[in-house]
XYZ file of C-alpha atoms in Angstrom:
782
model
C 7.139 -35.763 145.408
C 4.443 -37.968 143.680
C 5.425 -39.669 140.675
C 4.348 -38.583 137.161
C 1.704 -40.773 135.466
C 1.162 -41.552 131.815
C -0.343 -38.499 130.226
C -2.516 -40.466 127.609
C -4.308 -43.637 129.095
C -4.423 -46.704 126.900
C -8.028 -46.456 125.548
C -7.758 -42.748 124.902
C -4.585 -43.353 122.836
C -6.033 -46.153 120.785
C -9.135 -44.218 120.111
C -7.472 -40.997 119.211
C -5.392 -42.686 116.710
C -8.377 -44.231 115.158
C -10.436 -40.997 115.103
C -7.458 -39.105 113.760
C -7.106 -41.779 110.957
C -10.856 -41.575 110.269
C -10.789 -37.874 109.874
C -8.089 -38.038 107.411
C -9.852 -40.758 105.209
C -12.638 -38.050 104.968
C -10.261 -35.684 103.002
C -10.146 -36.634 99.094
C -6.543 -36.278 99.096
C -5.970 -38.527 101.938
C -7.920 -41.808 100.543
C -5.785 -44.505 99.425
C -3.332 -47.152 98.830
C -0.015 -48.486 97.954
C -1.848 -51.523 96.497
C -0.595 -54.871 97.035
C -1.799 -55.538 93.380
C 1.410 -54.058 91.591
C 1.517 -52.100 88.417
C 3.015 -54.148 85.727
C 6.493 -53.858 84.845
C 7.535 -50.993 82.605
C 6.636 -52.135 79.134
C 5.081 -49.158 76.967
C 5.789 -50.485 73.598
C 4.432 -53.921 72.484
C 6.218 -56.869 74.210
C 7.145 -60.335 72.856
C 5.724 -63.280 74.599
C 7.942 -65.742 76.104
C 7.294 -69.343 76.948
C 7.780 -70.115 80.424
C 8.429 -73.724 82.066
C 6.803 -75.656 84.692
C 7.119 -74.095 88.046
C 9.558 -75.760 90.319
C 10.750 -73.168 93.241
C 11.326 -73.024 96.541
C 8.410 -70.657 96.696
C 4.744 -70.857 96.135
C 4.005 -67.247 95.295
C 0.598 -65.939 95.400
C -0.632 -64.430 92.050
C -1.167 -60.970 93.292
C 2.283 -60.432 94.408
C 3.685 -61.950 91.177
C 4.946 -59.677 88.153
C 3.336 -59.556 85.024
C 4.197 -58.143 81.487
C 1.822 -55.282 80.502
C -0.311 -56.286 77.466
C 0.927 -55.567 73.947
C 0.113 -51.656 73.547
C -1.981 -49.882 76.207
C -5.726 -49.750 75.248
C -7.545 -46.693 74.697
C -9.801 -47.214 77.478
C -8.475 -47.520 81.217
C -8.167 -51.079 82.393
C -8.057 -52.405 85.888
C -4.542 -52.588 87.104
C -4.628 -56.449 87.802
C -1.568 -58.401 87.224
C -1.650 -61.940 85.321
C -0.220 -64.811 86.748
C 3.852 -65.251 86.829
C 5.304 -68.455 87.498
C 7.009 -68.846 90.878
C 10.753 -69.288 90.686
C 13.219 -71.131 93.029
C 14.446 -67.821 94.614
C 10.990 -66.167 94.380
C 12.301 -63.422 91.855
C 9.024 -62.838 90.308
C 7.790 -61.356 93.509
C 7.374 -57.432 93.584
C 8.504 -55.938 96.562
C 7.188 -52.525 97.224
C 9.632 -51.621 99.862
C 12.351 -51.778 97.183
C 10.787 -49.816 94.662
C 7.643 -48.018 93.675
C 8.092 -48.729 90.266
C 6.275 -52.197 90.319
C 9.612 -53.932 89.382
C 10.123 -57.797 90.268
C 13.017 -58.760 92.341
C 14.945 -59.578 89.140
C 14.497 -56.122 87.816
C 15.471 -54.380 90.686
C 19.015 -53.249 90.774
C 19.555 -54.076 94.353
C 19.664 -57.241 96.603
C 16.130 -57.686 97.423
C 14.622 -61.086 99.008
C 10.749 -62.050 99.401
C 9.810 -64.724 101.619
C 6.520 -65.758 101.171
C 3.635 -67.140 103.401
C 3.901 -70.523 101.798
C 7.698 -70.841 102.586
C 7.049 -69.636 106.243
C 4.569 -72.317 106.588
C 6.837 -74.926 104.888
C 9.830 -73.936 107.163
C 7.990 -73.616 110.171
C 8.827 -69.929 110.768
C 6.478 -68.870 113.648
C 7.737 -65.333 114.476
C 9.404 -62.500 112.197
C 12.546 -63.462 114.000
C 12.448 -66.646 112.631
C 11.824 -65.665 109.033
C 14.796 -63.166 109.091
C 17.008 -65.843 110.373
C 16.140 -67.851 107.148
C 17.158 -64.967 105.019
C 20.536 -64.678 103.122
C 23.115 -62.982 105.896
C 20.217 -61.863 108.405
C 20.659 -62.707 112.201
C 17.888 -61.880 114.737
C 17.351 -61.886 118.549
C 14.242 -61.309 120.604
C 16.061 -59.456 123.037
C 13.180 -58.095 125.333
C 14.660 -54.326 125.620
C 14.265 -54.481 121.742
C 12.127 -57.402 120.368
C 12.779 -58.466 116.866
C 15.957 -56.909 116.520
C 17.939 -57.556 113.363
C 21.488 -57.451 112.011
C 22.143 -57.240 108.267
C 25.276 -56.281 106.134
C 27.055 -55.418 109.390
C 24.289 -53.000 110.811
C 21.987 -53.734 113.695
C 18.759 -52.568 115.046
C 17.603 -48.910 114.213
C 20.003 -48.950 111.460
C 17.654 -51.095 109.666
C 14.162 -49.745 108.615
C 11.132 -51.984 110.088
C 8.094 -51.360 108.005
C 4.620 -52.423 107.955
C 2.809 -52.677 104.667
C 5.473 -49.981 103.626
C 4.967 -47.466 106.617
C 7.601 -46.885 109.047
C 6.072 -46.169 112.630
C 9.358 -45.021 114.396
C 12.845 -46.155 115.359
C 13.076 -49.981 115.522
C 14.875 -49.965 118.706
C 11.919 -48.500 120.462
C 8.762 -49.532 118.476
C 9.257 -53.319 117.068
C 7.578 -56.212 119.040
C 7.421 -60.200 118.622
C 5.052 -60.692 115.959
C 3.523 -64.100 114.868
C 3.722 -64.757 111.151
C 0.235 -66.236 110.752
C -1.254 -62.786 109.427
C 1.552 -62.127 107.015
C 1.418 -62.539 103.124
C 5.236 -61.936 102.961
C 8.347 -60.455 104.675
C 10.477 -58.466 102.224
C 14.247 -57.937 102.824
C 16.077 -54.802 100.977
C 19.710 -54.724 101.647
C 21.889 -51.817 101.942
C 21.100 -48.089 102.447
C 17.632 -47.573 101.274
C 16.147 -44.123 102.213
C 14.704 -43.453 98.926
C 11.740 -45.697 99.423
C 11.473 -45.795 103.253
C 12.987 -42.462 104.493
C 15.507 -41.882 107.025
C 16.965 -44.740 109.407
C 17.513 -47.214 106.508
C 21.385 -47.194 106.549
C 21.622 -51.039 106.551
C 18.327 -51.992 104.806
C 14.623 -52.148 105.190
C 12.460 -55.114 106.402
C 8.996 -54.868 105.350
C 5.987 -57.027 106.943
C 3.040 -57.423 104.741
C -0.359 -58.269 105.743
C -2.559 -60.753 103.954
C -4.548 -58.937 101.213
C -8.013 -59.701 99.457
C -7.855 -61.640 96.043
C -10.621 -61.529 93.468
C -12.256 -64.875 93.113
C -13.908 -67.688 94.956
C -13.658 -67.521 98.703
C -10.854 -69.315 100.300
C -10.380 -70.325 103.799
C -7.587 -71.559 105.959
C -6.966 -72.742 109.490
C -3.723 -73.580 111.335
C -2.729 -75.182 114.621
C 0.341 -76.182 116.346
C 1.794 -77.474 119.598
C 4.983 -78.006 120.979
C 7.076 -79.735 123.810
C 7.433 -76.434 125.832
C 3.418 -76.533 125.834
C 3.480 -73.621 123.225
C 0.408 -73.504 120.946
C -0.675 -71.334 117.727
C -4.001 -71.122 115.945
C -5.106 -69.384 112.937
C -8.053 -68.754 110.763
C -8.046 -66.699 107.587
C -10.655 -66.180 105.045
C -10.905 -64.084 101.675
C -12.197 -63.702 98.405
C -14.985 -61.830 96.359
C -18.241 -61.251 98.005
C -21.973 -61.127 96.565
C -21.311 -57.374 95.954
C -19.816 -56.875 92.478
C -16.337 -55.769 92.678
C -15.986 -56.010 96.495
C -13.273 -58.513 97.840
C -12.363 -59.169 101.526
C -9.589 -60.723 103.479
C -9.974 -61.534 107.367
C -7.304 -63.176 109.694
C -7.261 -63.708 113.354
C -4.421 -65.727 115.202
C -3.682 -66.332 118.777
C -0.371 -68.040 120.142
C 0.979 -68.812 123.477
C 4.967 -69.570 122.944
C 6.725 -70.709 126.081
C 10.367 -70.191 126.828
C 12.922 -72.542 127.738
C 13.653 -70.517 131.039
C 11.277 -70.844 134.158
C 8.180 -68.960 133.900
C 8.791 -67.192 130.606
C 6.274 -66.938 127.710
C 4.828 -64.646 125.047
C 1.236 -64.322 124.368
C -0.078 -62.823 120.905
C -3.136 -61.820 119.346
C -3.433 -60.430 115.853
C -6.838 -59.584 114.180
C -6.535 -57.996 110.724
C -9.129 -56.999 107.964
C -9.430 -55.370 104.653
C -12.121 -54.577 101.903
C -11.228 -53.755 98.378
C -13.950 -52.266 96.215
C -13.453 -51.895 92.410
C -15.915 -49.399 91.640
C -15.176 -49.244 88.059
C -12.213 -50.171 85.560
C -10.507 -47.075 86.500
C -11.069 -46.946 90.365
C -10.785 -48.795 93.321
C -10.842 -47.897 96.984
C -9.985 -49.921 100.054
C -9.883 -49.763 103.784
C -7.898 -52.054 106.166
C -7.937 -52.372 110.123
C -5.555 -54.516 112.366
C -5.118 -54.951 115.941
C -2.155 -56.500 117.473
C -1.299 -57.565 121.179
C 1.377 -59.213 122.823
C 2.151 -60.031 126.511
C 5.433 -61.354 127.852
C 6.852 -62.515 130.933
C 10.327 -61.791 129.710
C 13.756 -63.836 129.644
C 16.766 -61.473 129.962
C 19.631 -63.788 129.340
C 22.210 -65.716 131.322
C 25.035 -63.668 133.405
C 28.574 -64.094 132.568
C 30.240 -65.772 135.061
C 34.209 -66.390 135.940
C 35.303 -69.828 135.233
C 36.948 -69.927 138.295
C 33.760 -69.756 140.232
C 31.827 -72.059 138.055
C 34.398 -74.765 138.057
C 32.957 -78.113 136.635
C 29.870 -76.151 135.796
C 31.674 -74.070 133.253
C 30.644 -74.680 129.785
C 32.731 -74.207 126.545
C 31.529 -73.222 123.079
C 29.101 -70.588 124.236
C 31.176 -67.635 125.061
C 34.802 -66.673 125.692
C 36.845 -63.955 126.851
C 37.824 -61.834 129.952
C 35.191 -59.348 131.173
C 35.422 -56.303 133.753
C 32.246 -54.230 134.176
C 31.030 -53.717 137.857
C 33.784 -56.278 138.917
C 36.742 -58.115 137.444
C 35.643 -61.463 136.241
C 38.577 -62.557 134.432
C 37.881 -65.478 132.071
C 34.023 -65.980 131.824
C 31.752 -68.666 130.857
C 28.055 -69.370 131.093
C 27.604 -71.611 134.243
C 25.510 -74.774 133.267
C 23.252 -74.469 136.207
C 21.651 -71.035 134.635
C 20.541 -72.629 131.703
C 16.862 -72.486 132.525
C 17.229 -69.838 135.189
C 15.025 -66.668 135.186
C 16.210 -63.830 137.240
C 13.198 -61.526 136.461
C 10.886 -60.349 139.233
C 7.806 -62.362 139.676
C 5.606 -59.488 138.734
C 7.591 -58.554 135.567
C 5.465 -57.720 132.327
C 6.324 -56.550 128.757
C 3.041 -55.583 127.167
C 2.195 -53.945 123.834
C -1.278 -53.135 122.306
C -1.313 -51.568 118.716
C -4.143 -50.672 116.346
C -3.942 -49.866 112.461
C -6.391 -47.892 110.313
C -5.527 -47.612 106.611
C -7.368 -46.656 103.676
C -7.154 -45.124 100.188
C -7.768 -45.264 96.471
C -6.358 -46.112 93.284
C -7.444 -44.282 90.206
C -6.584 -44.414 86.440
C -6.707 -40.996 85.433
C -5.617 -41.775 81.786
C -4.247 -45.041 79.840
C -0.780 -44.159 81.047
C -1.442 -42.021 84.351
C -2.320 -43.620 87.613
C -2.957 -41.825 90.975
C -2.606 -43.978 94.376
C -2.892 -42.443 97.722
C -3.348 -44.069 101.240
C -3.838 -42.445 104.666
C -2.816 -44.219 107.690
C -3.275 -43.806 111.532
C -1.602 -45.814 114.162
C -1.627 -46.265 118.121
C 0.271 -47.995 120.479
C 0.737 -48.384 124.337
C 3.741 -50.402 125.165
C 5.105 -51.236 128.849
C 8.308 -52.672 130.160
C 8.260 -53.535 133.875
C 11.316 -55.895 134.689
C 14.393 -56.615 136.311
C 16.651 -55.936 133.510
C 20.316 -56.108 134.762
C 21.688 -59.491 136.055
C 25.491 -58.958 136.802
C 27.655 -61.363 138.697
C 29.620 -59.784 141.231
C 32.907 -61.203 142.125
C 33.252 -59.512 145.330
C 30.412 -61.440 146.668
C 29.781 -64.291 144.190
C 26.280 -63.299 143.700
C 24.105 -61.754 140.967
C 23.669 -57.970 141.229
C 19.960 -56.936 139.802
C 18.566 -53.570 138.895
C 15.028 -52.789 137.834
C 13.736 -50.810 135.000
C 10.584 -49.502 133.881
C 9.501 -47.570 130.911
C 6.117 -47.004 128.853
C 5.346 -45.537 125.632
C 2.032 -43.822 124.239
C 2.403 -43.397 120.642
C 0.189 -41.678 118.101
C 1.107 -41.395 114.252
C -1.024 -40.252 111.181
C 0.032 -39.843 107.741
C -0.347 -40.084 103.868
C 1.463 -41.355 100.935
C 0.474 -40.415 97.430
C 1.998 -41.845 94.302
C 1.767 -40.322 90.813
C 2.692 -43.157 88.088
C 3.430 -41.826 84.627
C 4.233 -44.385 81.814
C 5.460 -42.831 78.682
C 7.689 -43.204 75.390
C 10.583 -40.651 75.586
C 12.469 -40.321 72.210
C 11.453 -43.942 71.258
C 12.419 -45.220 74.980
C 9.834 -46.691 77.466
C 9.884 -44.838 80.551
C 8.219 -45.144 83.785
C 8.208 -42.038 86.494
C 6.725 -42.423 90.011
C 6.321 -38.995 92.086
C 5.638 -39.495 95.839
C 4.540 -37.050 98.192
C 4.329 -38.129 101.910
C 3.865 -36.751 105.366
C 3.580 -37.731 108.841
C 3.282 -36.843 112.357
C 4.580 -38.725 115.445
C 3.651 -37.836 118.878
C 5.707 -40.146 121.536
C 5.154 -39.779 125.334
C 7.641 -41.661 127.293
C 7.200 -42.211 131.204
C 10.436 -43.915 132.596
C 11.764 -44.878 135.791
C 13.346 -42.275 138.051
C 14.584 -44.734 140.538
C 16.006 -48.251 140.039
C 15.509 -50.630 142.824
C 18.160 -53.196 143.025
C 19.375 -56.187 145.186
C 21.556 -59.298 145.208
C 20.440 -62.872 144.575
C 22.175 -66.029 144.488
C 23.370 -67.526 141.196
C 21.545 -70.873 141.471
C 17.753 -70.647 142.691
C 17.440 -67.171 143.117
C 14.891 -65.683 145.205
C 13.087 -63.689 142.527
C 11.217 -61.494 144.528
C 9.062 -58.209 143.355
C 9.884 -54.899 141.612
C 9.377 -52.756 144.513
C 8.723 -49.026 144.687
C 8.460 -47.081 141.554
C 9.165 -43.050 140.840
C 8.577 -41.942 137.366
C 9.542 -39.095 135.041
C 8.636 -38.086 131.598
C 10.030 -37.563 128.145
C 8.407 -36.377 124.901
C 9.295 -36.268 121.161
C 7.195 -35.001 118.482
C 8.331 -35.633 114.997
C 7.148 -34.020 112.059
C 8.333 -35.458 108.513
C 7.557 -34.495 104.954
C 9.166 -35.944 101.751
C 9.359 -35.510 98.082
C 10.785 -38.280 96.043
C 11.054 -39.159 92.360
C 11.920 -42.700 90.871
C 12.435 -43.474 87.176
C 13.138 -46.433 84.886
C 14.109 -45.706 81.357
C 14.663 -48.550 79.172
C 17.375 -47.739 76.789
C 17.118 -51.292 74.856
C 14.713 -54.224 75.305
C 17.327 -55.503 77.966
C 18.955 -52.684 79.574
C 17.428 -50.160 81.799
C 18.669 -47.020 83.876
C 16.884 -46.942 87.245
C 17.393 -44.127 89.764
C 15.436 -41.735 92.029
C 15.904 -38.951 94.480
C 14.375 -38.093 97.773
C 14.110 -34.576 99.438
C 13.077 -34.715 103.159
C 12.347 -32.524 106.099
C 12.531 -33.885 109.542
C 11.491 -31.650 112.376
C 12.048 -32.961 116.311
C 10.729 -31.114 119.310
C 11.666 -32.828 122.680
C 10.966 -32.269 126.365
C 12.073 -33.980 129.589
C 10.909 -33.308 133.028
C 11.951 -34.965 136.412
C 10.220 -36.929 138.883
C 8.741 -33.603 140.289
C 7.414 -32.708 136.966
C 10.195 -29.767 136.530
C 11.729 -29.211 133.162
C 15.310 -30.562 132.727
C 17.970 -28.134 132.021
C 18.374 -27.958 128.087
C 14.814 -28.548 127.412
C 12.573 -28.113 125.468
C 14.672 -27.821 122.409
C 13.773 -27.974 118.423
C 16.120 -29.484 115.677
C 15.497 -29.839 111.909
C 17.111 -31.724 109.423
C 16.782 -31.948 105.453
C 18.693 -35.057 104.174
C 18.882 -35.621 100.377
C 19.025 -39.214 99.527
C 18.902 -41.415 96.517
C 19.888 -44.358 94.183
C 21.276 -44.817 90.544
C 21.871 -48.016 89.002
C 21.125 -50.163 86.073
C 19.838 -53.770 85.158
C 20.954 -55.499 82.134
C 19.396 -59.019 81.129
C 22.435 -60.232 78.968
C 20.721 -63.232 77.997
C 17.503 -64.359 78.863
C 17.100 -65.348 82.531
C 20.740 -63.710 83.193
C 20.522 -60.226 84.567
C 23.382 -58.208 85.803
C 22.810 -54.926 87.989
C 24.736 -52.560 89.812
C 23.848 -49.320 92.019
C 24.959 -46.547 94.055
C 22.661 -45.742 96.874
C 22.536 -43.469 99.924
C 20.737 -43.250 103.218
C 20.361 -41.126 106.171
C 19.294 -41.262 109.712
C 19.002 -38.737 112.658
C 19.769 -39.059 116.353
C 15.933 -39.128 116.875
C 16.247 -43.078 116.603
C 18.023 -42.784 119.988
C 17.083 -39.141 121.329
C 15.457 -40.335 124.413
C 18.937 -41.564 125.555
C 21.222 -38.496 124.149
C 21.883 -35.835 126.694
C 20.858 -32.291 125.852
C 24.649 -31.436 125.309
C 25.394 -34.229 122.817
C 25.068 -33.052 119.293
C 22.249 -34.068 117.151
C 23.750 -34.416 113.786
C 22.743 -36.184 110.611
C 24.227 -39.442 109.920
C 24.844 -40.413 106.420
C 25.625 -43.746 104.610
C 26.283 -44.955 101.091
C 26.662 -48.085 99.257
C 28.376 -49.542 95.928
C 26.816 -52.738 94.872
C 26.947 -54.910 91.885
C 25.606 -58.547 91.314
C 24.000 -61.128 88.961
C 20.725 -62.995 89.177
C 20.114 -66.046 87.000
C 17.153 -67.996 86.229
C 17.626 -70.924 83.960
C 17.069 -74.764 83.412
C 13.366 -74.275 82.463
C 12.690 -72.452 85.515
C 14.219 -75.245 87.854
C 17.313 -73.479 89.022
C 18.214 -69.921 90.235
C 21.102 -68.195 91.742
C 22.069 -64.654 92.884
C 25.536 -63.063 93.775
C 26.051 -59.524 95.128
C 29.180 -57.866 96.180
C 28.774 -54.368 98.218
C 30.938 -51.619 99.956
C 28.982 -49.413 102.764
C 30.155 -46.587 104.613
C 28.244 -44.587 107.591
C 29.400 -41.478 108.955
C 28.932 -40.048 112.209
C 27.546 -43.121 114.055
C 25.822 -43.374 117.475
C 26.967 -46.526 119.421
C 25.833 -48.059 122.828
C 28.405 -47.650 125.551
C 26.752 -49.649 128.085
C 24.616 -48.683 131.063
C 22.107 -46.863 128.754
C 24.756 -44.337 127.481
C 25.847 -43.531 124.032
C 29.263 -42.918 122.341
C 29.824 -41.244 118.741
C 31.775 -43.888 116.912
C 32.976 -41.843 113.928
C 32.850 -44.031 111.120
C 31.287 -47.417 110.309
C 32.609 -49.593 107.204
C 31.053 -52.836 105.892
C 32.214 -54.738 102.921
C 30.808 -58.133 101.922
C 29.499 -60.732 99.440
C 26.257 -62.850 99.308
C 25.337 -65.969 97.466
C 22.096 -67.936 97.262
C 20.818 -70.828 95.102
C 18.055 -73.150 94.714
C 17.318 -75.959 92.381
C 15.112 -78.736 91.866
C 17.059 -81.180 89.848
C 14.292 -84.064 89.740
C 10.681 -83.558 90.580
C 10.957 -85.022 94.131
C 14.326 -83.258 95.481
C 14.727 -79.714 96.264
C 17.925 -78.133 97.279
C 18.541 -74.451 98.441
C 21.160 -72.624 100.426
C 22.892 -69.322 100.847
C 26.078 -68.012 102.511
C 26.917 -64.232 103.506
C 30.344 -62.866 104.425
C 30.781 -59.301 105.795
C 33.862 -57.545 107.203
C 32.289 -54.758 109.188
C 34.403 -52.582 111.571
C 34.574 -49.064 113.284
C 36.890 -46.307 112.079
C 37.731 -43.124 113.940
C 36.171 -44.420 117.030
C 37.921 -42.636 119.757
C 36.749 -41.612 123.156
C 38.102 -40.570 126.531
C 38.881 -44.159 127.763
C 40.655 -45.375 124.435
C 39.615 -46.199 120.891
C 37.627 -48.910 119.439
C 38.717 -48.218 115.863
C 39.069 -51.474 113.996
C 36.542 -53.331 116.236
C 33.434 -54.958 114.835
C 30.022 -53.963 115.815
C 28.132 -55.878 118.156
C 25.903 -58.903 117.043
C 27.670 -58.812 113.443
C 28.916 -62.473 112.441
C 31.457 -62.687 109.394
C 29.828 -65.780 108.305
C 26.133 -66.649 108.175
C 24.959 -69.753 106.088
C 21.749 -71.585 105.552
C 21.104 -74.748 103.805
C 18.203 -76.926 103.236
C 17.139 -80.178 101.198
C 13.769 -81.960 100.873
C 12.627 -85.178 99.282
C 9.034 -85.601 98.460
C 7.466 -89.066 97.876
C 4.574 -89.002 95.364
C 2.332 -91.679 97.171
C -1.343 -91.722 97.450
C -0.742 -89.707 100.680
C 2.197 -87.498 99.595
C 4.745 -87.355 102.008
C 7.689 -84.851 102.396
C 11.014 -85.066 104.721
C 13.345 -82.373 104.921
C 16.371 -80.905 106.829
C 17.520 -77.257 107.161
C 20.712 -76.197 108.684
C 22.203 -72.860 109.914
C 25.610 -71.620 110.730
C 26.223 -68.368 112.269
C 29.984 -67.213 113.021
C 31.376 -65.453 116.013
C 30.207 -62.246 117.327
C 30.754 -59.657 120.058
C 28.235 -58.388 122.452
C 29.802 -54.884 123.005
C 31.931 -52.620 121.059
C 34.785 -53.436 123.031
C 35.002 -56.887 121.561
C 36.453 -58.500 124.710
C 33.549 -61.245 125.035
C 33.090 -63.334 122.040
C 29.785 -65.238 121.520
C 30.998 -68.357 119.946
C 29.905 -69.706 116.152
C 27.233 -72.322 116.195
C 25.534 -74.507 113.928
C 21.981 -76.006 114.512
C 19.689 -78.067 112.310
C 16.045 -78.716 112.003
C 14.098 -81.814 110.464
C 10.514 -82.060 109.343
C 8.180 -84.664 107.648
C 4.754 -83.735 106.576
C 1.918 -85.606 105.037
C -0.662 -84.324 102.715
C -3.966 -85.874 103.422
C -5.810 -86.454 100.236
C -9.306 -84.754 99.704
C -11.142 -88.145 99.722
C -10.303 -88.515 103.269
C -11.851 -85.027 104.111
C -14.082 -84.337 101.329
C -14.945 -80.504 102.756
C -11.428 -79.660 102.887
C -9.212 -79.186 99.674
C -5.826 -79.421 101.393
C -4.813 -80.874 104.618
C -1.441 -81.217 105.834
C 0.049 -82.706 109.109
C 3.729 -81.844 110.119
C 6.183 -83.084 112.704
C 9.281 -81.115 113.389
C 12.302 -81.251 115.580
C 13.790 -77.934 116.058
C 17.742 -77.707 117.071
C 17.759 -81.645 116.897
C 21.070 -81.863 118.241
C 20.130 -79.960 121.275
C 22.990 -77.345 120.720
C 23.671 -74.866 123.692
C 24.341 -71.466 121.883
C 24.300 -67.724 122.372
C 22.082 -65.957 119.973
C 22.358 -62.300 120.921
C 24.007 -59.972 123.208
C 22.259 -56.485 124.210
C 25.194 -53.906 124.030
C 23.249 -51.964 126.876
C 23.362 -54.883 129.123
C 26.685 -56.214 128.566
C 26.793 -58.606 131.736
C 24.222 -61.007 130.417
C 23.995 -63.103 127.062
C 20.664 -64.474 125.621
C 20.659 -68.212 124.924
C 19.147 -69.830 121.953
C 16.265 -72.584 122.624
C 17.250 -76.178 123.011
C 15.745 -79.264 121.294
C 11.723 -78.992 120.930
C 9.442 -81.044 119.293
C 6.334 -79.809 117.222
C 3.046 -81.091 115.849
C 1.036 -79.003 113.534
C -2.043 -79.091 111.193
C -3.013 -76.888 108.340
C -6.288 -77.083 106.464
C -7.375 -75.143 103.230
C -10.932 -75.130 101.675
């Protein structure tokens, strides 16, 4: 029978998402914005001013993302919600993370562990992709596994147990929708740790990561351009511009970036294009409207890892310090290693491709209804086309000492439309300052997934394989439609000047409709079917500034996610139950020494029930319960003006419980890609010469991890280090340029070979980290 073709061609899908969003924008209730200009912190009664010291932090936070104290008594006439400038702090705790709270709270005021990495830090640390950013955060690891690009691990949870958001919007399960993304168009990346369904909805069992695009600012136009090249012949280029136009009240931002990152394995690369723009128009002191558009594209020739090989076969080519253990899947390999002859080998077929095209349309308004009442709303439309066409399995076969290969094809045609509306009310209740945010959100997701119905396979030699081509393809089709409606409340009540209770509740409805047909177009047994869920999640906590700069916090929070995250892999006979999670967390955040030093500490206990886990071979097990306990510590200090020191360390004890199945039990085992220890540290010294020069070093240690729930193969701990030097060229050299910086960077200076990630669905192979590379870059602002 003829194969099934994609129902919705690329051009139609992208256009339909745009038209649907524009139609939504015509509705008065659908206009609007979760504006990046945050509301001022909750301060209804008059505030006493504080003297702040000279900024000396690791971050150079932009003024729009900084938190500000509200003016002393609200004026009778409505005023624009535009924050004053707050000084950056060493750990960026003055930043407002909207993925953590809708109350406009700073990181220090939020009763949870939140980290905001700014564009300035991304530039200084050389973070090229969002996976690079994640690996610099506290306790976060990442791997650009091509089956699930930009996969993350945080507090013992991975992949779709962590919500990935784009300007606060979830587009679907991470393991199906995330892509490799360049950082050039990003203003910040926000990390919210632990169950977080109150803000971002179902899916946030381990936390949420929010990617924030660059936003317009009010003031003179500022331009920037960046270029880089490395020893793998990779390049990046970016141009951005923003500021106020000649039209009173109209501000803009535009960014375009292009990059081609070559891999260390033969014939592997990722090419990315990102074009984004936004207009903000302040019609009056009480009304602002805005609109944004973004187009992203990435095209990859993918690296799927190095096969596990018997030590007995590799002999003198066997390596140590990368993997260890005994492995049996297709055949019994015994003690395994990574063969040093495969470090740069690409086993993918010659005609392989990973492609994604995405378009965003967002728009909305912010309206001051009264001095203490603000309405914000945004409508959005999103369309995407994704294709995987690869050889994905590469498993060493000990019966013939060759590598077994198997092809896989899948495509996505996705459309998403939705609306988020907030009503913010500042009040004084019985003499206590209070802010209440009521949020109503809804979305509709249409997901069409053509996939392979046959899986061509062959054998190739371990060394210098004949890569060949994909071969014949027969397809089948699956669909999922998900409706989501949610009503949430979040409140902050200040019982004293220094002590606040903060909590919220979210009531959500999720409706899933699924269908599946075979290669002949016939509906499979058990399909179509419909399932509904109504999770209720929330958070209750406090923050207490015991002395100026020293804040204690605690919280109890819950999360929920549904099997829709992996529904395309679940059989119709498998239960589609709600997964729930909860966390207890307590900690302290301390800013001191005239704003020159800052540290934070948190301890947490998380339990997630009714967990789905990868069993290998594109199958799933119900893993019962997952438990995670740990501590995190971060600090940054500038003891003298030239010297900056920073570091963080995270310890987690994550394990399964009640994980029993027909073949045995994994109870007590650690989930894949979860290290017990993750640590980062860095130091830099700045020479205040006529041409200022800065020298810096950063180091990263990641502990042992397992690549599957069975815990039989260990990806060994590794430590890597980068060094850099940059020089700031004075304006007198380039009179038309306000700032110019040239940077030289060496990544992985010791040329360490290590395992960075393992895909539980492909347990026969391990992804290796990149070897030593050299990079030159230039950045200009004017």
